[in-house]
Short mmCIF file of C-alpha atoms in Angstrom, two decimals:
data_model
loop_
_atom_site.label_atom_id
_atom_site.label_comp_id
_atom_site.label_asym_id
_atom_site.label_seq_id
_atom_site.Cartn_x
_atom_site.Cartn_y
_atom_site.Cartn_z
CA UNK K 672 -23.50 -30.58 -18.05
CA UNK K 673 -23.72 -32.67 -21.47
CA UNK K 674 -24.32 -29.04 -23.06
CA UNK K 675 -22.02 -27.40 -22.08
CA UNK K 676 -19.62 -30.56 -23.27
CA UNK K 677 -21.47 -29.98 -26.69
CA UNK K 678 -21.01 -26.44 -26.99
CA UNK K 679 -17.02 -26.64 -25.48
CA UNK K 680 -16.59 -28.92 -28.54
CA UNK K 681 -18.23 -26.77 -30.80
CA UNK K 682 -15.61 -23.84 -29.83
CA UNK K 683 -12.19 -23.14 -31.90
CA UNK K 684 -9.63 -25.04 -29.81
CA UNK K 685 -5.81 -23.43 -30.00
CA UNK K 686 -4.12 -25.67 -31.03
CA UNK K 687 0.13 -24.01 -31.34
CA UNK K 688 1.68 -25.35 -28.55
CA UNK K 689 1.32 -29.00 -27.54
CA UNK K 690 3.42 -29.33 -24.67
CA UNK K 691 6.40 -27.12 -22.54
CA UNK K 692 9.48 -28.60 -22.18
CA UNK K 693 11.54 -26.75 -19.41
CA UNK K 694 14.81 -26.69 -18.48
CA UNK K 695 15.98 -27.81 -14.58
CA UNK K 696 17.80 -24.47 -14.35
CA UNK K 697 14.52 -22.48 -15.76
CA UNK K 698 12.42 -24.23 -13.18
CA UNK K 699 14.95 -23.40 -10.36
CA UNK K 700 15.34 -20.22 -11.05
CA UNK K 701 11.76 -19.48 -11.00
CA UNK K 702 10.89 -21.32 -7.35
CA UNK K 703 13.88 -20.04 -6.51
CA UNK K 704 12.74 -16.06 -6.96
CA UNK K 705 9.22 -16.94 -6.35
CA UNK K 706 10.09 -18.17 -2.92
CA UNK K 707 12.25 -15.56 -1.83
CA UNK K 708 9.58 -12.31 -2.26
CA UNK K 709 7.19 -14.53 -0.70
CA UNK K 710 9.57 -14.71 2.19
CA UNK K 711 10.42 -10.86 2.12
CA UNK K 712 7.87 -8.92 1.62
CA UNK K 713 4.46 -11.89 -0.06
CA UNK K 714 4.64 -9.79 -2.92
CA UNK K 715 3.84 -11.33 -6.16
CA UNK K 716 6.90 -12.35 -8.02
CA UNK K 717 6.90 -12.39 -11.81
CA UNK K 718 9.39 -12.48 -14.62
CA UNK K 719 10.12 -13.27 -18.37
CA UNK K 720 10.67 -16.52 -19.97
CA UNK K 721 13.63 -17.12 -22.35
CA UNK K 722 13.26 -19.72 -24.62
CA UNK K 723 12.45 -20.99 -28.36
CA UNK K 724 9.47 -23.06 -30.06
CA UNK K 725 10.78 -25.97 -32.03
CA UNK K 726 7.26 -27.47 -33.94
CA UNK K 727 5.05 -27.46 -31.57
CA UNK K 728 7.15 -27.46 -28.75
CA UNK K 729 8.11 -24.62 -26.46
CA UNK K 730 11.32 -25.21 -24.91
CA UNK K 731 12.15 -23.06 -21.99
CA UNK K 732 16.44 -22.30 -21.43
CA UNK K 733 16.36 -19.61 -19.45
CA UNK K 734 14.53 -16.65 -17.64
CA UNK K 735 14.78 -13.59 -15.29
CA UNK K 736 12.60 -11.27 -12.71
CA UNK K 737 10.91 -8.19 -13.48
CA UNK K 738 12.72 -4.84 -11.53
CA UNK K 739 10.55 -4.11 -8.82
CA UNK K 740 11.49 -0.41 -8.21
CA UNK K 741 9.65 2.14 -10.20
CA UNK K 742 12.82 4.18 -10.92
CA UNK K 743 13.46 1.35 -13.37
CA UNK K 744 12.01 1.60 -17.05
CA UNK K 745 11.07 -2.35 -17.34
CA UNK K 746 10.54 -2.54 -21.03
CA UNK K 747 13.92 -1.15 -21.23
CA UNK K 748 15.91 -3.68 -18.46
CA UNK K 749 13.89 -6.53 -20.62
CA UNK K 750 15.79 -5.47 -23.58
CA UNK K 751 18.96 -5.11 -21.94
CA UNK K 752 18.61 -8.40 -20.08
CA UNK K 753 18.37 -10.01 -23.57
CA UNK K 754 20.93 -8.47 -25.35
CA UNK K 755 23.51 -9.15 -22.76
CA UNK K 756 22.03 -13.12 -22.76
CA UNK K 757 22.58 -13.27 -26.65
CA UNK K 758 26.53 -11.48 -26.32
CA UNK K 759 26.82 -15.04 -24.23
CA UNK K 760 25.30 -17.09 -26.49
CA UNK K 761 22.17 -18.29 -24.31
CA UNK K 762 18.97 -18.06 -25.80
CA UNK K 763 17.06 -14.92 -25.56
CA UNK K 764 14.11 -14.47 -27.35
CA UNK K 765 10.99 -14.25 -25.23
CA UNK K 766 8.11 -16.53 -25.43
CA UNK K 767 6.42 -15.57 -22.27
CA UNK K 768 6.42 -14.90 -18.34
CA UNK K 769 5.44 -16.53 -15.52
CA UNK K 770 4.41 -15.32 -11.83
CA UNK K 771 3.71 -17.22 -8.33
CA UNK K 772 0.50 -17.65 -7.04
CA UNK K 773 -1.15 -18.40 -3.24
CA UNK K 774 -2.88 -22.23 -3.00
CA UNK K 775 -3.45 -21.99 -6.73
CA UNK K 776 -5.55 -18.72 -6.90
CA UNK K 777 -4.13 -16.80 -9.98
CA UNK K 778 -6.72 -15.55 -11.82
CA UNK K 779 -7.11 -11.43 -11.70
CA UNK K 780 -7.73 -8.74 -14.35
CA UNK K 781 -4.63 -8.09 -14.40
CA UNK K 782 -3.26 -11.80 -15.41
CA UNK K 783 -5.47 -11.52 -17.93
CA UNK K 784 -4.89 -8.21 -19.84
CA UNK K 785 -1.10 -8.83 -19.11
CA UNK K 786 -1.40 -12.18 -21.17
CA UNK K 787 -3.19 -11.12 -23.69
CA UNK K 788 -0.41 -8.67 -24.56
CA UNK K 789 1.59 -11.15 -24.93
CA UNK K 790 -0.31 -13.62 -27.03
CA UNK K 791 -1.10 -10.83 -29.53
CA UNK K 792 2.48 -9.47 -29.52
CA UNK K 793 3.79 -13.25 -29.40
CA UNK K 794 1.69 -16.10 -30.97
CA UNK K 795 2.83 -18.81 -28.61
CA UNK K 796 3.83 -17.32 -25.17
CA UNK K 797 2.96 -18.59 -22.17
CA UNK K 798 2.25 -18.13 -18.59
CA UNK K 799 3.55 -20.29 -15.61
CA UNK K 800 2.41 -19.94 -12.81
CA UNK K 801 4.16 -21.23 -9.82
CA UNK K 802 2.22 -22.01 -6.61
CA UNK K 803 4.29 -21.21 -3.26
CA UNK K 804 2.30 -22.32 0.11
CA UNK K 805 1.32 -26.17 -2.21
CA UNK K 806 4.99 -26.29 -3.12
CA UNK K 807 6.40 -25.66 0.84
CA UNK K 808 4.08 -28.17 1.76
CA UNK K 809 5.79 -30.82 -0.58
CA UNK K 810 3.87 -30.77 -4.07
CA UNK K 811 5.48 -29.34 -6.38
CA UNK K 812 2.77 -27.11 -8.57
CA UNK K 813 4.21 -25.36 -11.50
CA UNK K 814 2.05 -24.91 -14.76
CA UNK K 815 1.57 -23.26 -17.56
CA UNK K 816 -1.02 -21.46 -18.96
CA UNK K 817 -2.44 -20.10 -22.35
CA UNK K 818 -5.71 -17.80 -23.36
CA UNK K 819 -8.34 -19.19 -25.15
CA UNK K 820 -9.33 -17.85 -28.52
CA UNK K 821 -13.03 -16.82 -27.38
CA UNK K 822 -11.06 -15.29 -23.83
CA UNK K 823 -8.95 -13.20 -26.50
CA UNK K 824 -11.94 -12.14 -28.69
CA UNK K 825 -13.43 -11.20 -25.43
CA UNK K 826 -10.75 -8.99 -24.87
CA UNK K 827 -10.26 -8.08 -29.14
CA UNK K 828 -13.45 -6.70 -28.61
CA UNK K 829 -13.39 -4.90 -24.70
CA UNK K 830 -17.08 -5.38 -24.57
CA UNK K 831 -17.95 -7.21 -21.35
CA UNK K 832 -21.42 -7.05 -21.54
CA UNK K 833 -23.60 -9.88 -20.81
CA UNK K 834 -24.80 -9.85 -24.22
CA UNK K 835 -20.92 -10.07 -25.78
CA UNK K 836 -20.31 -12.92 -23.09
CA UNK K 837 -22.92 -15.03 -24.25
CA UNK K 838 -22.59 -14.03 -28.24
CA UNK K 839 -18.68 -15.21 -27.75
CA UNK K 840 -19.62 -18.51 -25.26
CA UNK K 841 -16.71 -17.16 -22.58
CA UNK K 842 -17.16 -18.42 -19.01
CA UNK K 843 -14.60 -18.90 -16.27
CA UNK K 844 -14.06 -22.90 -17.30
CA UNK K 845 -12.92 -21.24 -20.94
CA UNK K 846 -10.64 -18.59 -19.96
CA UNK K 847 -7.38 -20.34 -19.94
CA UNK K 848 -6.36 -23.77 -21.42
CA UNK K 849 -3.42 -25.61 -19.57
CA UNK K 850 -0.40 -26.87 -21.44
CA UNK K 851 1.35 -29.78 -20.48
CA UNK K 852 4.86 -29.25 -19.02
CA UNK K 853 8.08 -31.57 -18.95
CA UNK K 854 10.84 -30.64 -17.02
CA UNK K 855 14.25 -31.82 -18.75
CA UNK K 856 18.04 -32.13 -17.33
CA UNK K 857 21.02 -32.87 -19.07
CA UNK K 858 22.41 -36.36 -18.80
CA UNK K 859 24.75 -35.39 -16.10
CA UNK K 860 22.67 -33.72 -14.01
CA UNK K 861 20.80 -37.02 -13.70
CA UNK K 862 23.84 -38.98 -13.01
CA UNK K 863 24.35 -36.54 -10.10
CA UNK K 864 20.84 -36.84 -8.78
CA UNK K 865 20.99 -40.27 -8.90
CA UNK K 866 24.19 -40.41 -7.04
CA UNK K 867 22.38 -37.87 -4.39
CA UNK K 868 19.07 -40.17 -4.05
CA UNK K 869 21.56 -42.95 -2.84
CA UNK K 870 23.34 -40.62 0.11
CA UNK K 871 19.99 -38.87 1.05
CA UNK K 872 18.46 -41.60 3.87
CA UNK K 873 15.26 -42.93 3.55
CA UNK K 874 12.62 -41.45 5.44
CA UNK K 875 9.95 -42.74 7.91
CA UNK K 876 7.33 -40.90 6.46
CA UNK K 877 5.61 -39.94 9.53
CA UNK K 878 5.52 -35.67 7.90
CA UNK K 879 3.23 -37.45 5.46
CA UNK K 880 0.46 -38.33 7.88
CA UNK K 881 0.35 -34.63 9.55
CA UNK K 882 -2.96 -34.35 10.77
CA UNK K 883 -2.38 -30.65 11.91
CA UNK K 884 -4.48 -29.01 8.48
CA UNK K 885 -7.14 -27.52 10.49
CA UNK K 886 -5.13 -24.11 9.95
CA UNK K 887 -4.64 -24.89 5.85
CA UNK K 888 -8.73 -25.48 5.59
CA UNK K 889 -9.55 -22.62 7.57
CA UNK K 890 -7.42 -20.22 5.20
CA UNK K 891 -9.23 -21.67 2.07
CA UNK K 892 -12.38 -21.55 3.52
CA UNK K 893 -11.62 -17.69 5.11
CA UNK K 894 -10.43 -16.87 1.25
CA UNK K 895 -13.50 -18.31 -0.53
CA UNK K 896 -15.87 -16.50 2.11
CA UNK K 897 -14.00 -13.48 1.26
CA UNK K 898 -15.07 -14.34 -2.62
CA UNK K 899 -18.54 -15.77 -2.00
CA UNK K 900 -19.28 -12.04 -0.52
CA UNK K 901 -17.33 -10.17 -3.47
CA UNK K 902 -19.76 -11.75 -6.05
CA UNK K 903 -22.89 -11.44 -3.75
CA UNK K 904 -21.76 -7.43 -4.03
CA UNK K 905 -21.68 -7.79 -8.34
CA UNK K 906 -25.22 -10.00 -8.15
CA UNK K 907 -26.31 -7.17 -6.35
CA UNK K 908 -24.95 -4.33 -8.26
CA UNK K 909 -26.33 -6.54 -11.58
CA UNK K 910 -29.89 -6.72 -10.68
CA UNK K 911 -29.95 -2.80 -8.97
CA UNK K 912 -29.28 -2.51 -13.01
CA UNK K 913 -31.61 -4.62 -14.03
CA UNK K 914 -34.86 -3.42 -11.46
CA UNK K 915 -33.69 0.20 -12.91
CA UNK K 916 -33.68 -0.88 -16.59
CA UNK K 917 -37.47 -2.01 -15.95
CA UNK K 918 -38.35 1.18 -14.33
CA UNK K 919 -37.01 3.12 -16.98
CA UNK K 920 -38.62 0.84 -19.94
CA UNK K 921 -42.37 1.02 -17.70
CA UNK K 922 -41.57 4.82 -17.56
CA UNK K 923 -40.69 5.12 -21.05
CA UNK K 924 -43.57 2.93 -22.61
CA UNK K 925 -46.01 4.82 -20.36
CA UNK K 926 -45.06 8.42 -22.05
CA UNK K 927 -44.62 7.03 -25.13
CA UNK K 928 -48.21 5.88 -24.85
CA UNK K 929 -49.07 9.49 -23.67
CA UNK K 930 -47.12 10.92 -26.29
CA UNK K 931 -49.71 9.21 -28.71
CA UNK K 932 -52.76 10.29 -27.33
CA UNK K 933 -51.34 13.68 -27.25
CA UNK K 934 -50.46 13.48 -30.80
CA UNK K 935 -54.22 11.62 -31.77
CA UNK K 936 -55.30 15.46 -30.31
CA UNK K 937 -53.50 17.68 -32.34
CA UNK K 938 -54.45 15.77 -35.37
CA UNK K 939 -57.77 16.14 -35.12
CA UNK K 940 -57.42 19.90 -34.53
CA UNK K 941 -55.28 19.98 -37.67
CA UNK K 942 -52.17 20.31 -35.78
CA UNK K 943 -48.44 18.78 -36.65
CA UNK K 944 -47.78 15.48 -34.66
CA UNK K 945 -44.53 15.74 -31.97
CA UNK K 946 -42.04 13.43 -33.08
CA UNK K 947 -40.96 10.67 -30.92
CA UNK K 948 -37.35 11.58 -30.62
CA UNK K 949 -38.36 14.03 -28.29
CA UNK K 950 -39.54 11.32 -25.46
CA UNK K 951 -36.54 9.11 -26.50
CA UNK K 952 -33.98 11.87 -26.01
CA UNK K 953 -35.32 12.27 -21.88
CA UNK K 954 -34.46 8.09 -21.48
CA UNK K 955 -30.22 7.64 -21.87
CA UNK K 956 -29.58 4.27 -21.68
CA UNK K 957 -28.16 2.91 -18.28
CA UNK K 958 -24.58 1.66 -18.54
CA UNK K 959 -24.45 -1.80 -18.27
CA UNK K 960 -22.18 -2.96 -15.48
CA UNK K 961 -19.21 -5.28 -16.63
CA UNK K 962 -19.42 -9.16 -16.15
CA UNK K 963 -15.21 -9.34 -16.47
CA UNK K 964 -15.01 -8.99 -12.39
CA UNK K 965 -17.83 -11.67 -11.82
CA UNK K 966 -16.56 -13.53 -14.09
CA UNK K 967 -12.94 -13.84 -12.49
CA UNK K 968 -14.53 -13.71 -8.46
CA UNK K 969 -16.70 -17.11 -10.01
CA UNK K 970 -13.29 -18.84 -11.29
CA UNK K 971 -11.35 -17.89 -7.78
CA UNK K 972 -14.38 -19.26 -6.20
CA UNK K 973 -13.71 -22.89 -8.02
CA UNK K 974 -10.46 -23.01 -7.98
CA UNK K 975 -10.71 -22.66 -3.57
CA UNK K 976 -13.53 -25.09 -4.08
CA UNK K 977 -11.34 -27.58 -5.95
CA UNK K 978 -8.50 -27.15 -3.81
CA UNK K 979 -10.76 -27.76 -0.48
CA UNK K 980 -12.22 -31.17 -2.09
CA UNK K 981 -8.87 -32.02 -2.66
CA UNK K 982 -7.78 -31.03 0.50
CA UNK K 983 -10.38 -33.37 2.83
CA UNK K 984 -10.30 -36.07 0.34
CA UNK K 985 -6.29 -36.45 1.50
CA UNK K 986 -7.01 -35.39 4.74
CA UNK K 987 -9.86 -37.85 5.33
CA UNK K 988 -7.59 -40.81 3.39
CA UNK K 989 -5.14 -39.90 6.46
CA UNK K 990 -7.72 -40.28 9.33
CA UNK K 991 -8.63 -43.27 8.04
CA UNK K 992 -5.02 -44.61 7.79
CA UNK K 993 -4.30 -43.64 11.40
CA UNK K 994 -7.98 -45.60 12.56
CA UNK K 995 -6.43 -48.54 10.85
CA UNK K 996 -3.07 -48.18 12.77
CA UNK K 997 -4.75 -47.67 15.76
CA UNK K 998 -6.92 -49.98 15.74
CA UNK K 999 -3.85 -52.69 15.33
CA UNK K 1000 -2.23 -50.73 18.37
CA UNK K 1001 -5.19 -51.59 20.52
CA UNK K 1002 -5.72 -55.54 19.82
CA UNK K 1003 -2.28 -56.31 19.80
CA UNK K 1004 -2.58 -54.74 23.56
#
């Protein structure tokens, strides 16, 4: 662990946005949208952010959701949906996108190459990603995301070879970096909340100590199962690669050898040596399978690990809570 501390300090750190501030509205409309395909149809909802970057800050006004119908050109709606935005005077230039995500699993290929179209195209966009079931449950999870410069060299250079991987020091833990978010109202909309805080009534608090989540484990533990058994199928694919590599070098070496002797023989009858190049051209290199997909299935895999630890640490906080309350039930009887 201390070197991979030393070499994550050794590594160019990006350093263009500090923090996201976002507007109440932005955030709204965003759970609002991600909510409501999850309801429909648990597609994956996405959109673009509106927005500008003031020093290092990237303030978020405003944003909208990507067509879903094919029929629609979307690069063309984008540019529509800002142009109309700026004829109102609201700010429109893009600085990035966001998407929901299911108990915090958002990492894909496609994530990936999507943002690093973006960060190319525009220096300091940004992905949020906004996490349905953990916000239904009462935490609200919204974040915001950014590539790493080795993750975009990775992809600068579309060689996902084991070799490029560890030339370029990418891993899961160094994909992404996570940028701070504030969420920011106006001064009245604060008065009003305030004002609403006073009228809701206070609650009990007896929703907090639910000790139904034997059907929340079992879906993280059913989804990293699912995971576990994708990268068992790439370790296995990797070293069918790697056992036929060896072949192929053993087979190689051991005509190469009789390639020699052959040659030793028509030397001493005064004969012209064989070139090499003839054995070399009957061994073509084996493609090497990607590491990208391994890569991604081994940060899914953490990310459900992280969530179940943090999951049974709450969970076994509450069982202890309700011991304690019981246990006062019972000698007070």
């Amino acid at each position: 662990m201390a070197s991979r501390g030393n070499r994550a300090r050794s590594q160019p750190v990006d350093n263009t946005i500090s923090y996201v501030q976002c507007d109440g509205l932005a955030a709204m409309k965003i759970v609002k949208h991600c909510h409501e395909e999850s309801l429909n149809n648990m597609e994956v909802a996405q959109g673009a952010l509106l927005g500008l970057v003031v020093d290092d800050r990237l303030e978020i006004t405003n944003c909208f959701p990507f067509p879903k119908s094919d029929e629609i050109d979307e690069e063309e709606y984008q540019l529509n949906m800002m142009r109309r935005l700026r004829r109102v005077n609201v700010d429109h230039f893009h600085v990035g996108w966001y998407q929901s995500a299911d108990v915090g699993n958002f990492l894909s290929s496609t994530l990936l190459e999507s943002q690093y179209h973006y960060q190319t195209s525009i220096e300091e966009s940004v992905v949020m990603i906004y996490d349905t079931q953990k916000s239904a449950r009462g935490f609200l999870t919204l974040k915001a995301y950014r590539l790493t410069p080795q993750a975009i060299a990775m992809y600068k250079e579309r060689d996902f070879t084991p070799e490029a991987l560890r030339n370029l020091k990418v891993g899961y833990e160094n994909l992404f970096i996570e940028i701070p978010i504030v969420i920011k109202n106006s001064a009245l909309c604060n008065i009003m909340m305030s004002e609403l805080t006073e009228m809701v009534p206070e609650e009990e608090g007896t929703h907090f100590l639910d000790l139904g989540t034997a059907s929340v484990l079992e879906n993280h533990l059913r989804c990293m199962m699912d995971r576990v058994d994708e990268l068992n199928h790439e370790a296995t694919k990797f070293n069918k690669y790697q056992q036929a590599a060896i072949r192929q070098e053993q087979e190689k070496h051991r005509m190469l050898a009789k390639h020699a002797q052959e040659n030793a023989a028509r030397i001493a009858k005064g004969e012209m040596a064989v070139p090499e190049d003839e054995v070399n051209k009957l061994f073509r290199p084996i493609p090497v399978p990607t590491r990208l997909n391994p890569m991604i299935v081994s940060g899914q895999i953490n990310t459900y690990a992280q969530h179940i630890s943090q999951f049974c640490s709450q969970s076994l906080a509450k069982l202890y809570m309700t011991q304690a309350l019981q246990n006062a039930k019972e000698s007070k009887q």
